[in-house]
CSV table of C-alpha atoms and ligand atoms in Angstrom, one decimal:
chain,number,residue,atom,x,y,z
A,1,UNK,CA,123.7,106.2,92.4
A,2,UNK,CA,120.3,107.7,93.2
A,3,UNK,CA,120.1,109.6,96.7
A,4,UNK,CA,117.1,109.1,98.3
A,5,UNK,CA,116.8,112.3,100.7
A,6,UNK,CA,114.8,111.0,104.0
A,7,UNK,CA,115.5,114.3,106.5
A,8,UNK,CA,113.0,116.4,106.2
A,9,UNK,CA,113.0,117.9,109.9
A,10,UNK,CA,116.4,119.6,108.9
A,11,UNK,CA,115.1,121.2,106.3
A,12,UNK,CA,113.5,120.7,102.8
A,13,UNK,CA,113.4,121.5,99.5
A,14,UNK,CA,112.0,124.4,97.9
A,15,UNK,CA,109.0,124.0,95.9
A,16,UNK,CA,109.0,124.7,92.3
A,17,UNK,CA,106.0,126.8,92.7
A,18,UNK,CA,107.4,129.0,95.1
A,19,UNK,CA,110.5,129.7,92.9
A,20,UNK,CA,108.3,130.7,90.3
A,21,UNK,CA,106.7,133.2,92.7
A,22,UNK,CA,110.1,134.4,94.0
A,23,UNK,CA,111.6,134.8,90.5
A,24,UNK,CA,110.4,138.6,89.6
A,25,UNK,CA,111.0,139.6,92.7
A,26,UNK,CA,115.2,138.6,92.4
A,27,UNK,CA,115.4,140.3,88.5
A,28,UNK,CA,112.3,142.7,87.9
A,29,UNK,CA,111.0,143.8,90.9
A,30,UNK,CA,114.3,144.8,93.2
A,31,UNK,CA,113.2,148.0,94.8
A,32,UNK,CA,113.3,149.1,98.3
A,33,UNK,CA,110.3,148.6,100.3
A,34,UNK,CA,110.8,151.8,102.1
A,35,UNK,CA,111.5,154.1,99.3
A,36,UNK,CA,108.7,156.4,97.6
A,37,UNK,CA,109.2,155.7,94.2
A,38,UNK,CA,107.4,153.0,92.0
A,39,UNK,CA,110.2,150.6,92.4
A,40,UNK,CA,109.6,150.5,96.3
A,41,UNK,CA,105.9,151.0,96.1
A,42,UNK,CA,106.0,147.6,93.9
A,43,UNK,CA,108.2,146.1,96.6
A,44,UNK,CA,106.2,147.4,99.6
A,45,UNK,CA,103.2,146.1,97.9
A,46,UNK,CA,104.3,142.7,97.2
A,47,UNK,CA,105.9,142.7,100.9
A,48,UNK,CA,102.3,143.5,102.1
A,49,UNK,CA,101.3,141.5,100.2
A,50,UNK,CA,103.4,138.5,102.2
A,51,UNK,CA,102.5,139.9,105.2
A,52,UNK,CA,98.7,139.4,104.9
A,53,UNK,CA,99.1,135.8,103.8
A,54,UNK,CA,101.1,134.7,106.8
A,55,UNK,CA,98.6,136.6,109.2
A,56,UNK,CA,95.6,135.3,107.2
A,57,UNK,CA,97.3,131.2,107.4
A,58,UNK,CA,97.7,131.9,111.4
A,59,UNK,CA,94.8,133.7,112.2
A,60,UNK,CA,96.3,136.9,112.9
A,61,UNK,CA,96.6,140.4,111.9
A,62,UNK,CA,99.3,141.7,109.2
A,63,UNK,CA,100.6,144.3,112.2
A,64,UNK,CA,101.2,141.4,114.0
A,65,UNK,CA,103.8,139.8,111.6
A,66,UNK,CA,107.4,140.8,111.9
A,67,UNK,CA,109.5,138.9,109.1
A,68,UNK,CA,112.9,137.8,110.6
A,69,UNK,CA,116.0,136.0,108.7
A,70,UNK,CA,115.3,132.9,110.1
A,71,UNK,CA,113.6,130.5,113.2
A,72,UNK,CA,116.9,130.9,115.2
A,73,UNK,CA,116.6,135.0,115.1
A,74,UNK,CA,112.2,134.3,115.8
A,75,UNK,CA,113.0,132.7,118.8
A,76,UNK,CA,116.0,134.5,119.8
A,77,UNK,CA,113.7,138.3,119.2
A,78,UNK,CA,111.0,136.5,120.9
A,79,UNK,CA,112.7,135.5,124.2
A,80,UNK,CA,115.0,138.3,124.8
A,81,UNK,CA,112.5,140.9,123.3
A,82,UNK,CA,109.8,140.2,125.6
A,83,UNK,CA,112.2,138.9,129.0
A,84,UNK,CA,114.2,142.3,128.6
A,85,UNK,CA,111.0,144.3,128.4
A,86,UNK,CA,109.0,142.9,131.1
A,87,UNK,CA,112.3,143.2,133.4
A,88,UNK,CA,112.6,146.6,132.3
A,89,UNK,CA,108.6,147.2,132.8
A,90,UNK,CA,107.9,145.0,136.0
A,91,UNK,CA,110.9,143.8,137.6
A,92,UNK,CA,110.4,140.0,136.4
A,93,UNK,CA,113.1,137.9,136.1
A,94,UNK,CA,112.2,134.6,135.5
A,95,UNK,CA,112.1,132.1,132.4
A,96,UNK,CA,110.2,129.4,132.3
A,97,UNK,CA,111.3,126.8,129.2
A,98,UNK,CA,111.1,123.1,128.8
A,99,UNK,CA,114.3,121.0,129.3
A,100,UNK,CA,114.6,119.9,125.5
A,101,UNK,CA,113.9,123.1,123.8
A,102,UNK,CA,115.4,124.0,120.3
A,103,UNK,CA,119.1,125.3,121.2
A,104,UNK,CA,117.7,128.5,120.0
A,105,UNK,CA,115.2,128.9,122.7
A,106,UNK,CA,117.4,127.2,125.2
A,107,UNK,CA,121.0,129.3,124.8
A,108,UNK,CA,119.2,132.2,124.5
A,109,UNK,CA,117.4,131.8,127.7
A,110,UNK,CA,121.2,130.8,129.1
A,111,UNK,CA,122.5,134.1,127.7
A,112,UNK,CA,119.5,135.9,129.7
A,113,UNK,CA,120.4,133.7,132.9
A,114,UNK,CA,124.4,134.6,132.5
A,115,UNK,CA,124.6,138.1,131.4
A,116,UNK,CA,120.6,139.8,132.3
A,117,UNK,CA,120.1,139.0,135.8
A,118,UNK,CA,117.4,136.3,134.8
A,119,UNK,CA,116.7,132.7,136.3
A,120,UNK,CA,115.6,130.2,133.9
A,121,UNK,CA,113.4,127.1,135.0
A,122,UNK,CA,112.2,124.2,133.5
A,123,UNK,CA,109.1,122.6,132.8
A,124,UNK,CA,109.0,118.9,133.3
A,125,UNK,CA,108.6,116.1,130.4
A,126,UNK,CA,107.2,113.0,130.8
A,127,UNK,CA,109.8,110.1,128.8
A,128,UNK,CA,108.2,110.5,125.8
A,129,UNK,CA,109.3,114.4,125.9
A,130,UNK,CA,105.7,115.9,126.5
A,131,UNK,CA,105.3,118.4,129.2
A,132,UNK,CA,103.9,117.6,132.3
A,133,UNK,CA,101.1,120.1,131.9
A,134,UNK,CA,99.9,119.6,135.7
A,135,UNK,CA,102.9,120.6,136.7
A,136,UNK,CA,103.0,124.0,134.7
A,137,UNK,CA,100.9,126.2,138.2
A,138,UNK,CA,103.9,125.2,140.2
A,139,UNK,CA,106.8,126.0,138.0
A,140,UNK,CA,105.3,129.6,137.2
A,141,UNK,CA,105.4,132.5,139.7
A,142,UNK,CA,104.7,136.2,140.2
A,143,UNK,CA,108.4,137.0,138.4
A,144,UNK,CA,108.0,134.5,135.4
A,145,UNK,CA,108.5,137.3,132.6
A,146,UNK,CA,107.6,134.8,130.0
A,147,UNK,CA,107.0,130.8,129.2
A,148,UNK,CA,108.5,129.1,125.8
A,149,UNK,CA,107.0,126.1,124.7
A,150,UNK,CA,108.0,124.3,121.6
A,151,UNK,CA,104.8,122.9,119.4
A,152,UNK,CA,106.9,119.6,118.4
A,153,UNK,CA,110.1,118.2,119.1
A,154,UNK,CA,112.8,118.6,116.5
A,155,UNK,CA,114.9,115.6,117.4
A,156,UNK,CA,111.8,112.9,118.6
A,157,UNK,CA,108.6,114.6,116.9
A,158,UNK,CA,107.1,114.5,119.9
A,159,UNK,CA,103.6,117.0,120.1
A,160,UNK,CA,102.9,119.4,123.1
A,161,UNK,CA,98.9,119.9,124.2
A,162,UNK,CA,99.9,124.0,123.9
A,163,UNK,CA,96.0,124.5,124.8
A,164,UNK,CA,96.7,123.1,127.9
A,165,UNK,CA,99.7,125.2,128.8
A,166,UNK,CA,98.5,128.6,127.5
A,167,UNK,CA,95.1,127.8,129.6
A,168,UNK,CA,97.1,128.4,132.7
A,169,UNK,CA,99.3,131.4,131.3
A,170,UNK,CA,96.6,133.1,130.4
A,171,UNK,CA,95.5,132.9,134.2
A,172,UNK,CA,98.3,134.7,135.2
A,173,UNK,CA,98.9,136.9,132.1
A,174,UNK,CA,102.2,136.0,131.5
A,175,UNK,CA,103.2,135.6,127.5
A,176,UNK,CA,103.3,132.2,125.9
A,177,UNK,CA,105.7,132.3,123.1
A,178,UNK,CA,106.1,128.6,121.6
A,179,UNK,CA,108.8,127.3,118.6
A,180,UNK,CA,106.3,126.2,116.1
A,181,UNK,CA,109.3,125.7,113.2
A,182,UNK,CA,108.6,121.9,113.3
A,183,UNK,CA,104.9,121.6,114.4
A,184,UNK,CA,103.4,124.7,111.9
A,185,UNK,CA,104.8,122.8,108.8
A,186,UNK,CA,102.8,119.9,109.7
A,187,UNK,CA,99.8,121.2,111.6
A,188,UNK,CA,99.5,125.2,111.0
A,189,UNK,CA,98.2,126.9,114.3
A,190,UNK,CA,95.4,129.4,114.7
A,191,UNK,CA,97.2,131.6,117.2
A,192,UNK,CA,93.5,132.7,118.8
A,193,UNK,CA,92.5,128.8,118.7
A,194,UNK,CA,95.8,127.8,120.7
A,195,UNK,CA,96.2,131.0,123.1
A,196,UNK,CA,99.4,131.8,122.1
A,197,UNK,CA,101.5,135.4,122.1
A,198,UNK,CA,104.5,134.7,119.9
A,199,UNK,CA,105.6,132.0,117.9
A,200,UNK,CA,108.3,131.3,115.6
A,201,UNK,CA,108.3,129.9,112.1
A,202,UNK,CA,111.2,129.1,109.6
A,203,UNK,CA,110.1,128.6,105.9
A,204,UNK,CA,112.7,126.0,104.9
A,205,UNK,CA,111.0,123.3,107.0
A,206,UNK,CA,107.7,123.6,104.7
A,207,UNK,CA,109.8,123.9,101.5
A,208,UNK,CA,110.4,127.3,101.5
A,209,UNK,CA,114.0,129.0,101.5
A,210,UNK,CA,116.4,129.3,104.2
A,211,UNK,CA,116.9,132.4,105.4
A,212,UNK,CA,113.8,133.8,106.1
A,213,UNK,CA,111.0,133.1,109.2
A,214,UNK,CA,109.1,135.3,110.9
A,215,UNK,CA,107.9,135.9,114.4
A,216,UNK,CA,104.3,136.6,115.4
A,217,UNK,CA,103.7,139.1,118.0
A,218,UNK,CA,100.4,139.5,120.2
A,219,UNK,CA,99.4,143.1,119.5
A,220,UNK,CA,100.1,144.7,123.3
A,221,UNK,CA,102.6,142.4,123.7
A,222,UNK,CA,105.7,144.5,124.9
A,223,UNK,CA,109.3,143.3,123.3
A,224,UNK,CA,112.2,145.4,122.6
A,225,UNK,CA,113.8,144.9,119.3
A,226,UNK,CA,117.2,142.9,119.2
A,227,UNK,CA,118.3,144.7,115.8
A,228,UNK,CA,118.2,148.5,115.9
A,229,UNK,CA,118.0,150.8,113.1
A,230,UNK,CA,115.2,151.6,110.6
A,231,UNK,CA,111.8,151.6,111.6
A,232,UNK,CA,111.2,148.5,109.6
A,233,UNK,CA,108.8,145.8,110.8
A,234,UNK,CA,107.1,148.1,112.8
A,235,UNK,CA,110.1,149.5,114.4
A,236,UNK,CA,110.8,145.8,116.0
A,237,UNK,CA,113.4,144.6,113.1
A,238,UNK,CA,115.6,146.7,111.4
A,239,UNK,CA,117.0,145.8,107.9
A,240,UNK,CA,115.4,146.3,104.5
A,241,UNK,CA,113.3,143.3,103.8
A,242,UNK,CA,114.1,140.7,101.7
A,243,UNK,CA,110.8,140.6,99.1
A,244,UNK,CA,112.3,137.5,97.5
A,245,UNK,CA,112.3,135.3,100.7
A,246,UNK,CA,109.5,136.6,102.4
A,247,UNK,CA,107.2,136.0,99.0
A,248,UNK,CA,108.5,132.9,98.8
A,249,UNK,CA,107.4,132.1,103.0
A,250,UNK,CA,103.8,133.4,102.2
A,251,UNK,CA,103.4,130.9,98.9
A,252,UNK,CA,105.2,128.0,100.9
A,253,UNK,CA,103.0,128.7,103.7
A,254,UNK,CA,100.1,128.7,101.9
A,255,UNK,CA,100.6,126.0,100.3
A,256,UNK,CA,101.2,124.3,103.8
A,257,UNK,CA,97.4,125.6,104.4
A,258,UNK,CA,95.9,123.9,101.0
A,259,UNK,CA,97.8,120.9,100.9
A,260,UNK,CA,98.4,120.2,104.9
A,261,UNK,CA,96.0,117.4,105.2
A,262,UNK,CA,96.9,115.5,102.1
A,263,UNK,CA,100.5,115.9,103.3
A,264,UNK,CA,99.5,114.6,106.6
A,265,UNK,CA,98.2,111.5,105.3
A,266,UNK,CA,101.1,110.8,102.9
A,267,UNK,CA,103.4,111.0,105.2
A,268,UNK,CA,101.8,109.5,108.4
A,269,UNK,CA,101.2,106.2,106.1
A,270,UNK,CA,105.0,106.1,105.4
A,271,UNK,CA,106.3,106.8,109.2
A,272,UNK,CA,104.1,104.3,110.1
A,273,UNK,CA,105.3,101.8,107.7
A,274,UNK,CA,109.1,102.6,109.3
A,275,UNK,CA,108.4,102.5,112.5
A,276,UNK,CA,106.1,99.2,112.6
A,277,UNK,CA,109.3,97.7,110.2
A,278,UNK,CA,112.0,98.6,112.0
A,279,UNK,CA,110.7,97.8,115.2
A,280,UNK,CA,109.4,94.2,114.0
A,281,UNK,CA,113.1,93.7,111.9
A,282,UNK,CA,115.9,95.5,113.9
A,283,UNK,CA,116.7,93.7,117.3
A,284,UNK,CA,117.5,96.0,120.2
A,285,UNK,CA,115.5,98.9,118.3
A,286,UNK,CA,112.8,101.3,120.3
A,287,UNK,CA,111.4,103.5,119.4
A,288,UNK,CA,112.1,107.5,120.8
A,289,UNK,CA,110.0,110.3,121.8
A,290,UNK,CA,105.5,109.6,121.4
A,291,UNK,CA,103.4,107.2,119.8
A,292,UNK,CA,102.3,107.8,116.1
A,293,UNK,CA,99.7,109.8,117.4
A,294,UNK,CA,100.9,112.5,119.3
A,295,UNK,CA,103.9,112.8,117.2
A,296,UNK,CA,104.7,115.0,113.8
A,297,UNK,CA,103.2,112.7,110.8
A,298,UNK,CA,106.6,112.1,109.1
A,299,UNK,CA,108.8,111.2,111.8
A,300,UNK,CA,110.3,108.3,113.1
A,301,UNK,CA,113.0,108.6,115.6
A,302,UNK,CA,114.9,105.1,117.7
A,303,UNK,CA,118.1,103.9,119.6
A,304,UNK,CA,119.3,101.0,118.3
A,305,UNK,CA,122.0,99.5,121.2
A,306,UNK,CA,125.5,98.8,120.2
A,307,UNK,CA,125.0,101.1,117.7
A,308,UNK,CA,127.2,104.9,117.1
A,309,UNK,CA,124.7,106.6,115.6
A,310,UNK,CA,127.2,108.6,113.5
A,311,UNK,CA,128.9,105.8,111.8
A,312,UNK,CA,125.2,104.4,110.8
A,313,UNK,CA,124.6,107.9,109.0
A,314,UNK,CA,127.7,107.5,107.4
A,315,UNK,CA,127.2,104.4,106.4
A,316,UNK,CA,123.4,104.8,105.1
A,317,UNK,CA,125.0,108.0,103.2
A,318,UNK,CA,127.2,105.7,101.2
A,319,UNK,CA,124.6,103.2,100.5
A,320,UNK,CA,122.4,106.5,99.3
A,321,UNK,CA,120.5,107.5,102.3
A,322,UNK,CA,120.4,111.0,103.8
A,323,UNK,CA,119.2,110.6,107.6
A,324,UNK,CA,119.9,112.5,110.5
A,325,UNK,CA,121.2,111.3,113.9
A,326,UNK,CA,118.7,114.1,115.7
A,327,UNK,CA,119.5,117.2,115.0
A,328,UNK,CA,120.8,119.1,112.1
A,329,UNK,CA,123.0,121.3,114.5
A,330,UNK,CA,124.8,118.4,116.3
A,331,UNK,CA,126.8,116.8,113.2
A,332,UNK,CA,130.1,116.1,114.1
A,333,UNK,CA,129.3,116.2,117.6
A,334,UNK,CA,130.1,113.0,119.6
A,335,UNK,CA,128.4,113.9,122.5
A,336,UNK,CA,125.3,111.9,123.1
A,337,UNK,CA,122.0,113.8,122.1
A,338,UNK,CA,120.7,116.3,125.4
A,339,UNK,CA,117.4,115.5,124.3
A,340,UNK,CA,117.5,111.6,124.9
A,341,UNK,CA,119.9,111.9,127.7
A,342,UNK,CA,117.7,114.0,129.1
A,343,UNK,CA,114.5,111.8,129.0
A,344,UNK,CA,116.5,109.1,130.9
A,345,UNK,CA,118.1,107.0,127.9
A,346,UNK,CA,121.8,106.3,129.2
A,347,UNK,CA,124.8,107.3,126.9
A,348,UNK,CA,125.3,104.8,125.1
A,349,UNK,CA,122.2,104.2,124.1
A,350,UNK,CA,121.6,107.8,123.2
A,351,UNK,CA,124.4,107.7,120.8
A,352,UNK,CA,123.0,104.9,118.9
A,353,UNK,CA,120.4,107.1,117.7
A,354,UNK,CA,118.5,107.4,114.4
A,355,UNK,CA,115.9,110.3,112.9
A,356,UNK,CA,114.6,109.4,109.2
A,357,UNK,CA,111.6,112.3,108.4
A,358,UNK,CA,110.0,112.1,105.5
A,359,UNK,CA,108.3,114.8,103.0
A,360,UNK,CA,105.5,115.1,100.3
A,361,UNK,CA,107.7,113.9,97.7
A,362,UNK,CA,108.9,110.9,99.4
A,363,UNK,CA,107.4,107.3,97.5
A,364,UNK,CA,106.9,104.0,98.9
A,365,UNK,CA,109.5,102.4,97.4
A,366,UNK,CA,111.6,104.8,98.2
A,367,UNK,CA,111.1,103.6,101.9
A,368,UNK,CA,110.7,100.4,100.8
A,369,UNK,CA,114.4,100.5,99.7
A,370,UNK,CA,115.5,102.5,102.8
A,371,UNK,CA,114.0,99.9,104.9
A,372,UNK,CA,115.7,96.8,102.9
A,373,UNK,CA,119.3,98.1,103.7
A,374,UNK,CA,118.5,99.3,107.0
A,375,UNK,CA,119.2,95.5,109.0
A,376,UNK,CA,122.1,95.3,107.2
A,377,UNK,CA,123.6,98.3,107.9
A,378,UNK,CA,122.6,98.4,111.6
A,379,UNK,CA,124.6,95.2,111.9
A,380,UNK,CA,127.5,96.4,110.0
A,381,UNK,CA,127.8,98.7,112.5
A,382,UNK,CA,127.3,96.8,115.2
A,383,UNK,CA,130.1,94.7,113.7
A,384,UNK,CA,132.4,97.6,113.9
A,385,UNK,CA,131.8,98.5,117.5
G,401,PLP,C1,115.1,124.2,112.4
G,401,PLP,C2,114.5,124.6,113.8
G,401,PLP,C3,114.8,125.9,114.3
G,401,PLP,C4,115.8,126.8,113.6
G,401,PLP,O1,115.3,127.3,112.5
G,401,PLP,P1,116.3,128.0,111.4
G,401,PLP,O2,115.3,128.6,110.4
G,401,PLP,O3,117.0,126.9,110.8
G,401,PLP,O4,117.1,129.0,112.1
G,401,PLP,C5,114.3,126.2,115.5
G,401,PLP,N1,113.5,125.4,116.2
G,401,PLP,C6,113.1,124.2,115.7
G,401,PLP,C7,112.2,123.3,116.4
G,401,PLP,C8,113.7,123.7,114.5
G,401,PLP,O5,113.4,122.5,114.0
């Protein structure tokens, strides 16, 4: 049976042409980027290479890269690098988050609350998961050491207006780092443009590999470095680089940059087509998180009631359909989703939840058939229940 792939928010192919630009650089090219010789000089260049690209794509400079091994360890650098230097430098020890940050942002800020002497506070969210930007003045104060942001939703797509929050932190001169892992493969920032002093990307979400992101940092932005060792990544990362992975993030990002609008389209033609079906077709269906428009173009997130979530993946899976309940990181977890319990959906409801993203590859039949089976299995596992 064919499998018709329809989670793209947990992560995504590679694209053929960026294994063909990662190939030499697994075989041929193998050399350490620190060392002196021609193998490392061939490495160095190709890794400065990578660098320029990325900082080029966000409109920033190639000293203001530092390539990580993923958008976990960005965000995790990001908040305790900057929280533990501005403590260390200024005393602050507050954290300003939203409520339905990526756990990456979110346990890292608890780590800094439980072990570092910090308080963490929240932003609101309106119901549809968007901060409450008029609300952002009051939450911030003379100790707030940093504000985190995410650029879009993981688990409901939903957009943030991160003009309208970096407006104000730029009042106060406090760093804005946002978790753009979701929102830059979709919509790729100008870090200038948006007023922003560290942001996180991870390449698998815009078909590049796992195991690589990277984390931009503001020059004159203090952080103190989480991995120590080597003066790598401008002293702020240890480790000898991985030239495969990081080539492989400058082509995929790149290609997110040529391609981005075209994408866009595709995809926002397809979510649209779910959402307006399975809203019209599936009884006690809503929709979760924004409105098309201030959501990521290829997702569609709902509650259907009576429904356990879990069981409906399984039972899309068997009928060929790879979706996700919310997030990647909460399979096998019978808990109701933080997320939609936090924006006021009660339990049961937030267990009967549903994400299907789609990606640049995905047809229109292929939602066609997706949408087909959907009824059917919605009420098979109602049935159950
Ligand atoms: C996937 C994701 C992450 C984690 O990125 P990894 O590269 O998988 O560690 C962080 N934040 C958001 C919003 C994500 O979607």
């Amino acid at each position: 049976m064919k499998k018709i792939y329809l989670d793209y928010a947990a992560t995504t192919p590679v694209d053929d042409r960026v294994i063909k630009v990662m190939l030499p650089y697994i075989k041929e090219v193998f050399g350490n980027p620190s060392s002196l010789h021609g193998h490392g000089q061939k490495a160095d260049a190709a890794l400065d290479n990578a660098r320029r690209g990325i900082a080029d794509n966000l409109g920033a400079k190639p000293s203001e890269i530092i390539f990580t091994s993923c958008g976990s360890e960005s965000d995790n650098l990001a908040l305790r690098g900057i929280a533990l230097a501005r403590k260390e430098k200024y005393g602050f020890n507050q954290i300003v988050i939203s409520p339905i940050e990526h756990p990456a942002v979110e346990a890292t800020a608890e780590q800094l609350e439980k072990y570092y002497g910090f308080k963490v506070d929240f932003l609101p969210v309106n119901n549809h998961g968007e901060v409450e930007y008029e609300q952002v003045d009051s939450v911030l104060s003379d100790q707030t050491a940093l504000v985190s942001i995410m650029g879009a939703n993981n688990e409901i797509g939903t957009l943030n207006n991160l003009n309208r929050v970096s407006a104000i932190c730029r009042q106060y001169q406090i760093p804005l780092h946002t978790d753009a892992v979701q929102s830059a493969a979709h919509y790729p920032p100008d870090v200038d443009q948006v007023g922003i002093d560290l942001l996180s990307l991870g390449a698998h979400k815009f078909y590049g590999p796992k195991g690589v992101g990277v984390l931009y940092l503001r020059s004159g932005t203090e952080l103190i470095p989480s991995m120590t060792g080597g003066s790598q990544e401008f002293g702020l990362r240890a480790a000898t680089q991985n030239i495969p992975l990081i080539v492989g993030m400058a082509e995929a990002y790149q290609l997110v940059h040529e391609e981005g609008l075209e994408r866009q389209k595709h995809t926002s033609n397809l979510r649209d087509q779910i959402i307006k079906q399975v809203l019209d077709t599936i009884s006690g269906s809503q929709l979760t998180g924004a409105k098309p428009e201030n959501r990521l173009p290829n997702h569609a997130s709902f509650v259907f009631e009576g429904v356990d979530g879990n069981l409906l993946i399984q039972v899309l899976d068997s009928e060929g359909f790879a979706c996700s309940s919310g997030s990647a990181c909460k399979t096998g977890d019978p808990k109701p989703s933080k997320v939609l319990t936090h924006l006021g959906y009660p339990p049961a409801l937030a267990l009967g939840s549903l994400r299907v993203t789609v990606g640049k590859s995905t047809t229109s039949d292929e939602v066609s058939q997706f949408l087909d089976v959907l009824p059917e299995c919605v009420e098979r596992v109602r049935q159950a229940a």
